[in-house]
Amino acid sequence: MHAYHMPTFDAQPSLVQIDCPPPQEGQIQVQIFACGLNFADLLMQKSTYQDTPEPPFTLGMEISGVVTALGAQVRGFSLGDRVAVFCGHGGLAEFGVFDARHAIKIPEKMSFEDAAAFQISYGTGHVALHHCARLQPNETLLVTGAAGGAGLTAVEIGKQMGARVIAQARGKEKLAIAQAAGADHLIDADEDLREVVKSLGGADVVYDVVGGDLWTAAFRATNPGGRLLPIGFASGDVPQIPANHLLVKNLTVIGVYIGGYLKSHPEIIHASMSSLLEWYVQGRLTPHISHILPLEQVADGMELLRSRKSTGKVVITMPVHST
C-alpha cells in the first residue's frame, strides 16, 4: 500500500510502498478513505510533539474508512462498519491497523471527509469547554486563532453551549469564517486584543491555540475567577504563567490534551464523542474543510498548515475513496 512515511527525523517524509500488517489482538484493520491533517503532524516531523513515535512511522493522526479485518477479542465491530479512528499516527495510508478502543462508528449521514475532520478538533473543544472549563450559558468565551482547525470548532461548540463568543483571527476572510460559525464579536490580528476584550466586559473562559503575546493579552483580559485553556502554541512561543497573577485574580489554568485523556480516562472521550455526533446528526455542527486533496498531494496539504493558508481542516483522501 502507499503511505506517507517518515523514515528518520533527518529526512523528509515521502510517499512509499509499505506492507500493511494483519490486525493483532484488540485491533481492527481499516481501509482508509480520508485522513485529517493536524498541526501536530508538522511537529512530529521535527520530533517536537509530545507523542511522537520513533521512526520509521506513517504520519496522520485521525482517519475514517471501513473495517476490513478484525483481530482476536474485538467486540462491537463488524466487517464493513464505517468508522473513524483517533490513531495518533498511521493515517496517511491506504490501509491501517489500529486499536479498536480508539475507533467509533460514524452515522450513515456523515461523510468520510467530515468524519476525518471531526475527532481531534471537535473532541478537544468539547472536552476543554464542557469537561474542563465548565463553560456556562451567557459567559464570555475568547477564542484565539479562531479560523483554524482547533479554534473554529471551539467557536461553534461555545455557541452551542450558550456562550457569547469573541473570536480573534488574522484578516477579514478568516474573521468572516469565525462569524459564520457563530462568533458574536471579532478581533483582527492588528487590534489590541486586551483592550477590545476588556471593552466587551472581559473573558470568563479563554481558549488559546496561539500562545506567545496573544496568551499574555488574553490572560490580562480575563475576568476574576476565569478559566484559561492553553490548547496549543502555533506562534512557537510557549508562554510562562505568573502564579502571583493567578492568585490575585483567582484564575484557573487548565491544560488540555485529549490524547492523554484517551490513555488515562477514555470514558471522557467516548462521552464527548457521543454528544458531538448527536449534535452533528441534529445539524448543530458543520465541519469546515477548506481543502480536500488526494494522497499524492499530501505535502501540499502540510504546506497549507505550515503557511497558515488553510481554514478549518485540511483533509487528504485516498485513491480508493468513495462516499
CSV table of C-alpha atoms in Angstrom, one decimal:
chain,number,residue,atom,x,y,z
A,1,MET,CA,0.0,0.0,0.0
A,2,HIS,CA,1.0,3.6,-0.4
A,3,ALA,CA,1.9,5.5,2.8
A,4,TYR,CA,3.3,9.0,3.7
A,5,HIS,CA,6.2,7.7,5.6
A,6,MET,CA,8.7,9.3,8.0
A,7,PRO,CA,12.0,7.2,7.7
A,8,THR,CA,14.1,9.3,10.1
A,9,PHE,CA,13.9,12.7,11.7
A,10,ASP,CA,16.7,13.8,9.4
A,11,ALA,CA,14.8,13.0,6.2
A,12,GLN,CA,11.7,14.5,4.6
A,13,PRO,CA,8.6,12.3,4.7
A,14,SER,CA,7.5,10.9,1.3
A,15,LEU,CA,5.1,8.5,-0.4
A,16,VAL,CA,6.4,5.0,-0.4
A,17,GLN,CA,5.2,1.4,-0.7
A,18,ILE,CA,5.0,-0.5,2.6
A,19,ASP,CA,3.2,-3.7,3.7
A,20,CYS,CA,0.1,-3.5,5.8
A,21,PRO,CA,0.2,-6.0,8.7
A,22,PRO,CA,-2.8,-8.0,9.8
A,23,PRO,CA,-4.6,-6.9,12.9
A,24,GLN,CA,-3.4,-8.4,16.2
A,25,GLU,CA,-5.5,-9.0,19.3
A,26,GLY,CA,-7.7,-6.0,20.1
A,27,GLN,CA,-7.0,-4.3,16.7
A,28,ILE,CA,-9.0,-3.6,13.6
A,29,GLN,CA,-7.8,-3.2,10.0
A,30,VAL,CA,-9.3,-0.3,8.2
A,31,GLN,CA,-9.4,0.6,4.5
A,32,ILE,CA,-8.8,4.3,4.9
A,33,PHE,CA,-10.9,6.7,2.8
A,34,ALA,CA,-9.9,10.0,4.4
A,35,CYS,CA,-7.3,11.4,6.9
A,36,GLY,CA,-7.5,14.8,8.6
A,37,LEU,CA,-4.3,16.8,8.9
A,38,ASN,CA,-3.3,18.5,12.2
A,39,PHE,CA,-0.6,21.0,13.2
A,40,ALA,CA,0.8,18.1,15.3
A,41,ASP,CA,1.7,16.3,12.1
A,42,LEU,CA,4.2,19.2,11.4
A,43,LEU,CA,5.6,19.0,14.9
A,44,MET,CA,6.1,15.2,14.6
A,45,GLN,CA,8.3,15.7,11.5
A,46,LYS,CA,10.6,17.7,13.8
A,47,SER,CA,10.2,15.4,16.8
A,48,THR,CA,8.8,18.3,18.9
A,49,TYR,CA,5.4,16.8,19.5
A,50,GLN,CA,4.8,15.3,22.9
A,51,ASP,CA,3.5,12.0,21.5
A,52,THR,CA,5.9,11.4,18.6
A,53,PRO,CA,6.7,7.8,17.9
A,54,GLU,CA,10.2,6.5,17.0
A,55,PRO,CA,10.8,6.4,13.2
A,56,PRO,CA,10.1,4.9,10.9
A,57,PHE,CA,6.4,5.6,11.1
A,58,THR,CA,3.5,6.8,8.9
A,59,LEU,CA,2.1,10.3,9.6
A,60,GLY,CA,-1.7,11.0,10.0
A,61,MET,CA,-3.5,11.3,13.3
A,62,GLU,CA,-7.2,10.8,12.5
A,63,ILE,CA,-8.9,8.7,9.8
A,64,SER,CA,-12.2,7.5,8.5
A,65,GLY,CA,-12.9,4.4,6.5
A,66,VAL,CA,-14.3,0.9,6.5
A,67,VAL,CA,-13.4,-2.1,8.7
A,68,THR,CA,-11.8,-4.8,6.6
A,69,ALA,CA,-10.5,-7.3,9.2
A,70,LEU,CA,-10.8,-8.0,12.9
A,71,GLY,CA,-8.2,-9.1,15.4
A,72,ALA,CA,-9.0,-11.5,18.2
A,73,GLN,CA,-11.0,-10.3,21.1
A,74,VAL,CA,-12.5,-7.4,19.2
A,75,ARG,CA,-16.1,-6.7,20.2
A,76,GLY,CA,-18.6,-4.3,18.9
A,77,PHE,CA,-17.3,-4.0,15.3
A,78,SER,CA,-18.1,-6.0,12.2
A,79,LEU,CA,-16.6,-6.1,8.7
A,80,GLY,CA,-17.9,-3.2,6.6
A,81,ASP,CA,-18.6,-0.9,9.5
A,82,ARG,CA,-18.0,2.8,8.8
A,83,VAL,CA,-15.6,4.1,11.4
A,84,ALA,CA,-13.4,7.0,12.5
A,85,VAL,CA,-10.2,6.4,14.4
A,86,PHE,CA,-8.1,8.7,16.6
A,87,CYS,CA,-5.0,6.8,15.8
A,88,GLY,CA,-2.2,9.2,16.6
A,89,HIS,CA,-0.1,8.2,13.6
A,90,GLY,CA,-0.5,5.8,10.7
A,91,GLY,CA,-3.4,7.5,9.0
A,92,LEU,CA,-1.9,8.8,5.7
A,93,ALA,CA,-2.0,5.4,4.0
A,94,GLU,CA,-4.4,3.3,2.1
A,95,PHE,CA,-4.9,0.8,5.0
A,96,GLY,CA,-4.1,0.9,8.7
A,97,VAL,CA,-4.2,-1.3,11.7
A,98,PHE,CA,-5.5,0.4,14.9
A,99,ASP,CA,-6.5,-0.2,18.5
A,100,ALA,CA,-10.3,-0.9,18.4
A,101,ARG,CA,-10.7,1.1,21.6
A,102,HIS,CA,-9.8,4.2,19.7
A,103,ALA,CA,-12.4,3.7,17.0
A,104,ILE,CA,-16.0,4.9,16.8
A,105,LYS,CA,-18.8,4.0,14.4
A,106,ILE,CA,-19.9,7.0,12.4
A,107,PRO,CA,-23.5,7.9,11.4
A,108,GLU,CA,-24.7,7.0,7.9
A,109,LYS,CA,-25.3,10.6,7.1
A,110,MET,CA,-21.7,11.6,7.9
A,111,SER,CA,-19.3,11.8,5.0
A,112,PHE,CA,-15.9,10.2,5.3
A,113,GLU,CA,-14.4,13.7,4.9
A,114,ASP,CA,-16.4,15.1,7.8
A,115,ALA,CA,-15.5,12.1,9.9
A,116,ALA,CA,-11.8,12.5,9.2
A,117,ALA,CA,-12.0,16.2,10.2
A,118,PHE,CA,-14.1,15.6,13.4
A,119,GLN,CA,-12.4,13.8,16.3
A,120,ILE,CA,-9.4,15.9,17.3
A,121,SER,CA,-10.7,19.4,16.7
A,122,TYR,CA,-14.3,18.9,18.0
A,123,GLY,CA,-13.1,16.4,20.7
A,124,THR,CA,-10.6,18.9,22.0
A,125,GLY,CA,-13.1,21.7,22.0
A,126,HIS,CA,-15.8,19.8,23.7
A,127,VAL,CA,-13.6,18.2,26.4
A,128,ALA,CA,-11.9,21.6,27.1
A,129,LEU,CA,-15.1,23.7,27.3
A,130,HIS,CA,-17.5,21.2,28.8
A,131,HIS,CA,-15.4,18.9,31.0
A,132,CYS,CA,-12.5,21.1,31.9
A,133,ALA,CA,-13.7,24.7,31.9
A,134,ARG,CA,-17.4,24.1,32.7
A,135,LEU,CA,-18.4,26.8,30.3
A,136,GLN,CA,-21.8,28.2,31.3
A,137,PRO,CA,-24.6,29.9,29.3
A,138,ASN,CA,-24.1,33.6,28.9
A,139,GLU,CA,-20.4,33.5,29.9
A,140,THR,CA,-18.0,35.1,27.6
A,141,LEU,CA,-15.6,32.8,25.7
A,142,LEU,CA,-12.5,34.2,24.0
A,143,VAL,CA,-11.0,32.1,21.2
A,144,THR,CA,-7.7,32.9,19.6
A,145,GLY,CA,-6.7,31.6,16.2
A,146,ALA,CA,-10.5,31.2,15.7
A,147,ALA,CA,-10.4,30.2,12.0
A,148,GLY,CA,-8.0,27.3,12.3
A,149,GLY,CA,-8.9,23.7,12.9
A,150,ALA,CA,-8.9,23.9,16.7
A,151,GLY,CA,-10.2,27.4,17.1
A,152,LEU,CA,-13.1,27.3,14.7
A,153,THR,CA,-14.7,24.3,16.4
A,154,ALA,CA,-14.3,26.0,19.8
A,155,VAL,CA,-16.3,28.9,18.4
A,156,GLU,CA,-19.0,26.5,17.2
A,157,ILE,CA,-19.2,24.5,20.4
A,158,GLY,CA,-19.1,27.6,22.6
A,159,LYS,CA,-22.2,28.9,20.8
A,160,GLN,CA,-23.9,25.6,21.2
A,161,MET,CA,-23.3,25.8,24.9
A,162,GLY,CA,-24.9,29.2,25.1
A,163,ALA,CA,-21.8,31.4,25.5
A,164,ARG,CA,-21.1,34.8,24.0
A,165,VAL,CA,-18.1,34.2,21.8
A,166,ILE,CA,-15.2,36.6,20.9
A,167,ALA,CA,-13.2,35.4,18.0
A,168,GLN,CA,-9.6,36.5,17.2
A,169,ALA,CA,-8.1,35.7,13.8
A,170,ARG,CA,-5.9,37.4,11.1
A,171,GLY,CA,-7.7,39.2,8.3
A,172,LYS,CA,-11.3,39.8,7.2
A,173,GLU,CA,-11.6,36.4,5.3
A,174,LYS,CA,-10.8,34.3,8.4
A,175,LEU,CA,-12.9,36.5,10.7
A,176,ALA,CA,-15.9,36.0,8.4
A,177,ILE,CA,-15.5,32.3,8.7
A,178,ALA,CA,-15.4,32.6,12.5
A,179,GLN,CA,-18.5,34.8,12.3
A,180,ALA,CA,-20.3,32.2,10.2
A,181,ALA,CA,-19.5,29.6,12.9
A,182,GLY,CA,-21.3,31.8,15.4
A,183,ALA,CA,-18.8,34.4,16.8
A,184,ASP,CA,-20.5,37.4,18.3
A,185,HIS,CA,-17.5,39.7,18.3
A,186,LEU,CA,-14.4,39.8,16.0
A,187,ILE,CA,-10.9,40.9,16.7
A,188,ASP,CA,-8.3,41.2,13.9
A,189,ALA,CA,-4.7,40.5,14.5
A,190,ASP,CA,-3.6,44.1,14.3
A,191,GLU,CA,-6.1,45.2,17.1
A,192,ASP,CA,-5.2,45.4,20.8
A,193,LEU,CA,-6.8,42.2,22.0
A,194,ARG,CA,-6.6,43.1,25.7
A,195,GLU,CA,-8.3,46.5,25.2
A,196,VAL,CA,-11.0,45.1,22.9
A,197,VAL,CA,-11.9,42.2,25.2
A,198,LYS,CA,-11.9,44.4,28.3
A,199,SER,CA,-14.2,46.9,26.5
A,200,LEU,CA,-16.6,44.0,25.9
A,201,GLY,CA,-16.6,43.1,29.6
A,202,GLY,CA,-13.7,40.7,29.8
A,203,ALA,CA,-13.4,37.0,29.2
A,204,ASP,CA,-14.7,34.3,31.5
A,205,VAL,CA,-13.0,31.5,29.6
A,206,VAL,CA,-10.0,31.7,27.2
A,207,TYR,CA,-9.4,29.0,24.6
A,208,ASP,CA,-5.9,29.8,23.3
A,209,VAL,CA,-4.3,27.9,20.4
A,210,VAL,CA,-1.6,30.5,19.6
A,211,GLY,CA,0.4,31.3,22.8
A,212,GLY,CA,3.0,34.0,22.8
A,213,ASP,CA,1.8,37.6,23.0
A,214,LEU,CA,-1.8,36.7,22.4
A,215,TRP,CA,-1.8,34.5,25.5
A,216,THR,CA,-0.4,37.4,27.6
A,217,ALA,CA,-3.0,39.8,26.3
A,218,ALA,CA,-5.8,37.3,26.8
A,219,PHE,CA,-4.5,36.5,30.3
A,220,ARG,CA,-4.7,40.2,31.2
A,221,ALA,CA,-8.2,40.5,29.8
A,222,THR,CA,-9.6,37.5,31.8
A,223,ASN,CA,-12.2,38.3,34.5
A,224,PRO,CA,-11.6,37.4,38.1
A,225,GLY,CA,-12.5,33.7,38.6
A,226,GLY,CA,-11.9,33.0,34.9
A,227,ARG,CA,-10.5,29.8,33.4
A,228,LEU,CA,-7.8,29.7,30.7
A,229,LEU,CA,-7.2,26.8,28.4
A,230,PRO,CA,-3.7,26.6,26.7
A,231,ILE,CA,-4.6,24.3,23.7
A,232,GLY,CA,-1.5,24.9,21.5
A,233,PHE,CA,1.3,27.2,20.7
A,234,ALA,CA,1.0,27.9,16.9
A,235,SER,CA,3.2,31.0,17.4
A,236,GLY,CA,6.0,28.8,18.5
A,237,ASP,CA,6.2,30.7,21.8
A,238,VAL,CA,5.2,28.8,24.9
A,239,PRO,CA,4.2,31.4,27.5
A,240,GLN,CA,5.2,31.4,31.1
A,241,ILE,CA,2.4,31.8,33.6
A,242,PRO,CA,2.9,34.2,36.5
A,243,ALA,CA,1.5,32.3,39.5
A,244,ASN,CA,1.1,35.5,41.6
A,245,HIS,CA,-1.4,36.8,39.0
A,246,LEU,CA,-3.4,33.6,39.2
A,247,LEU,CA,-3.6,34.1,43.0
A,248,VAL,CA,-4.7,37.8,42.8
A,249,LYS,CA,-7.5,37.2,40.3
A,250,ASN,CA,-8.4,33.7,41.4
A,251,LEU,CA,-7.7,32.4,37.9
A,252,THR,CA,-7.5,28.7,36.8
A,253,VAL,CA,-5.3,27.5,34.0
A,254,ILE,CA,-6.2,24.0,32.7
A,255,GLY,CA,-4.0,22.1,30.3
A,256,VAL,CA,-6.0,20.1,27.7
A,257,TYR,CA,-4.5,17.2,25.7
A,258,ILE,CA,-7.2,14.7,24.5
A,259,GLY,CA,-4.5,12.1,23.6
A,260,GLY,CA,-3.7,12.0,27.3
A,261,TYR,CA,-7.4,11.6,28.2
A,262,LEU,CA,-7.7,8.8,25.6
A,263,LYS,CA,-5.0,6.9,27.6
A,264,SER,CA,-6.0,7.7,31.1
A,265,HIS,CA,-9.7,8.4,31.0
A,266,PRO,CA,-11.1,7.1,27.7
A,267,GLU,CA,-14.7,7.2,29.0
A,268,ILE,CA,-14.4,11.1,28.9
A,269,ILE,CA,-13.6,11.0,25.2
A,270,HIS,CA,-16.3,8.4,24.4
A,271,ALA,CA,-19.0,10.5,26.2
A,272,SER,CA,-17.8,13.6,24.4
A,273,MET,CA,-17.9,11.9,21.0
A,274,SER,CA,-21.4,10.6,21.7
A,275,SER,CA,-22.6,14.1,22.4
A,276,LEU,CA,-20.8,15.6,19.4
A,277,LEU,CA,-22.1,13.0,17.0
A,278,GLU,CA,-25.6,13.6,18.2
A,279,TRP,CA,-25.2,17.3,17.6
A,280,TYR,CA,-23.8,16.6,14.1
A,281,VAL,CA,-26.8,14.4,13.2
A,282,GLN,CA,-29.1,17.1,14.5
A,283,GLY,CA,-27.4,19.6,12.2
A,284,ARG,CA,-25.9,21.7,15.0
A,285,LEU,CA,-22.3,21.2,13.9
A,286,THR,CA,-20.9,21.7,10.4
A,287,PRO,CA,-17.2,20.8,9.9
A,288,HIS,CA,-15.4,23.5,7.9
A,289,ILE,CA,-13.0,21.9,5.5
A,290,SER,CA,-11.1,24.4,3.4
A,291,HIS,CA,-9.1,21.9,1.3
A,292,ILE,CA,-9.6,18.3,0.2
A,293,LEU,CA,-6.6,16.9,-1.5
A,294,PRO,CA,-5.6,13.4,-2.9
A,295,LEU,CA,-2.9,11.4,-1.2
A,296,GLU,CA,-0.3,12.3,-3.8
A,297,GLN,CA,-0.7,16.0,-2.8
A,298,VAL,CA,-0.2,15.4,1.0
A,299,ALA,CA,2.9,17.6,1.0
A,300,ASP,CA,0.8,20.4,-0.4
A,301,GLY,CA,-1.6,19.9,2.4
A,302,MET,CA,1.1,20.1,5.0
A,303,GLU,CA,2.4,23.3,3.5
A,304,LEU,CA,-1.1,24.8,3.8
A,305,LEU,CA,-0.9,24.2,7.5
A,306,ARG,CA,2.6,25.4,7.8
A,307,SER,CA,1.9,28.7,5.9
A,308,ARG,CA,-1.5,29.1,7.7
A,309,LYS,CA,-3.3,29.4,4.3
A,310,SER,CA,-6.0,26.9,5.3
A,311,THR,CA,-9.1,27.5,7.5
A,312,GLY,CA,-10.8,24.8,9.5
A,313,LYS,CA,-9.4,21.5,8.4
A,314,VAL,CA,-7.4,20.1,5.5
A,315,VAL,CA,-8.4,16.5,4.6
A,316,ILE,CA,-6.5,14.0,2.5
A,317,THR,CA,-8.4,11.4,0.5
A,318,MET,CA,-7.1,8.0,-0.6
A,319,PRO,CA,-7.1,6.8,-4.3
A,320,VAL,CA,-9.9,4.3,-3.4
A,321,HIS,CA,-12.1,7.0,-1.8
A,322,SER,CA,-15.8,6.7,-2.4
A,323,THR,CA,-18.7,8.0,-0.3
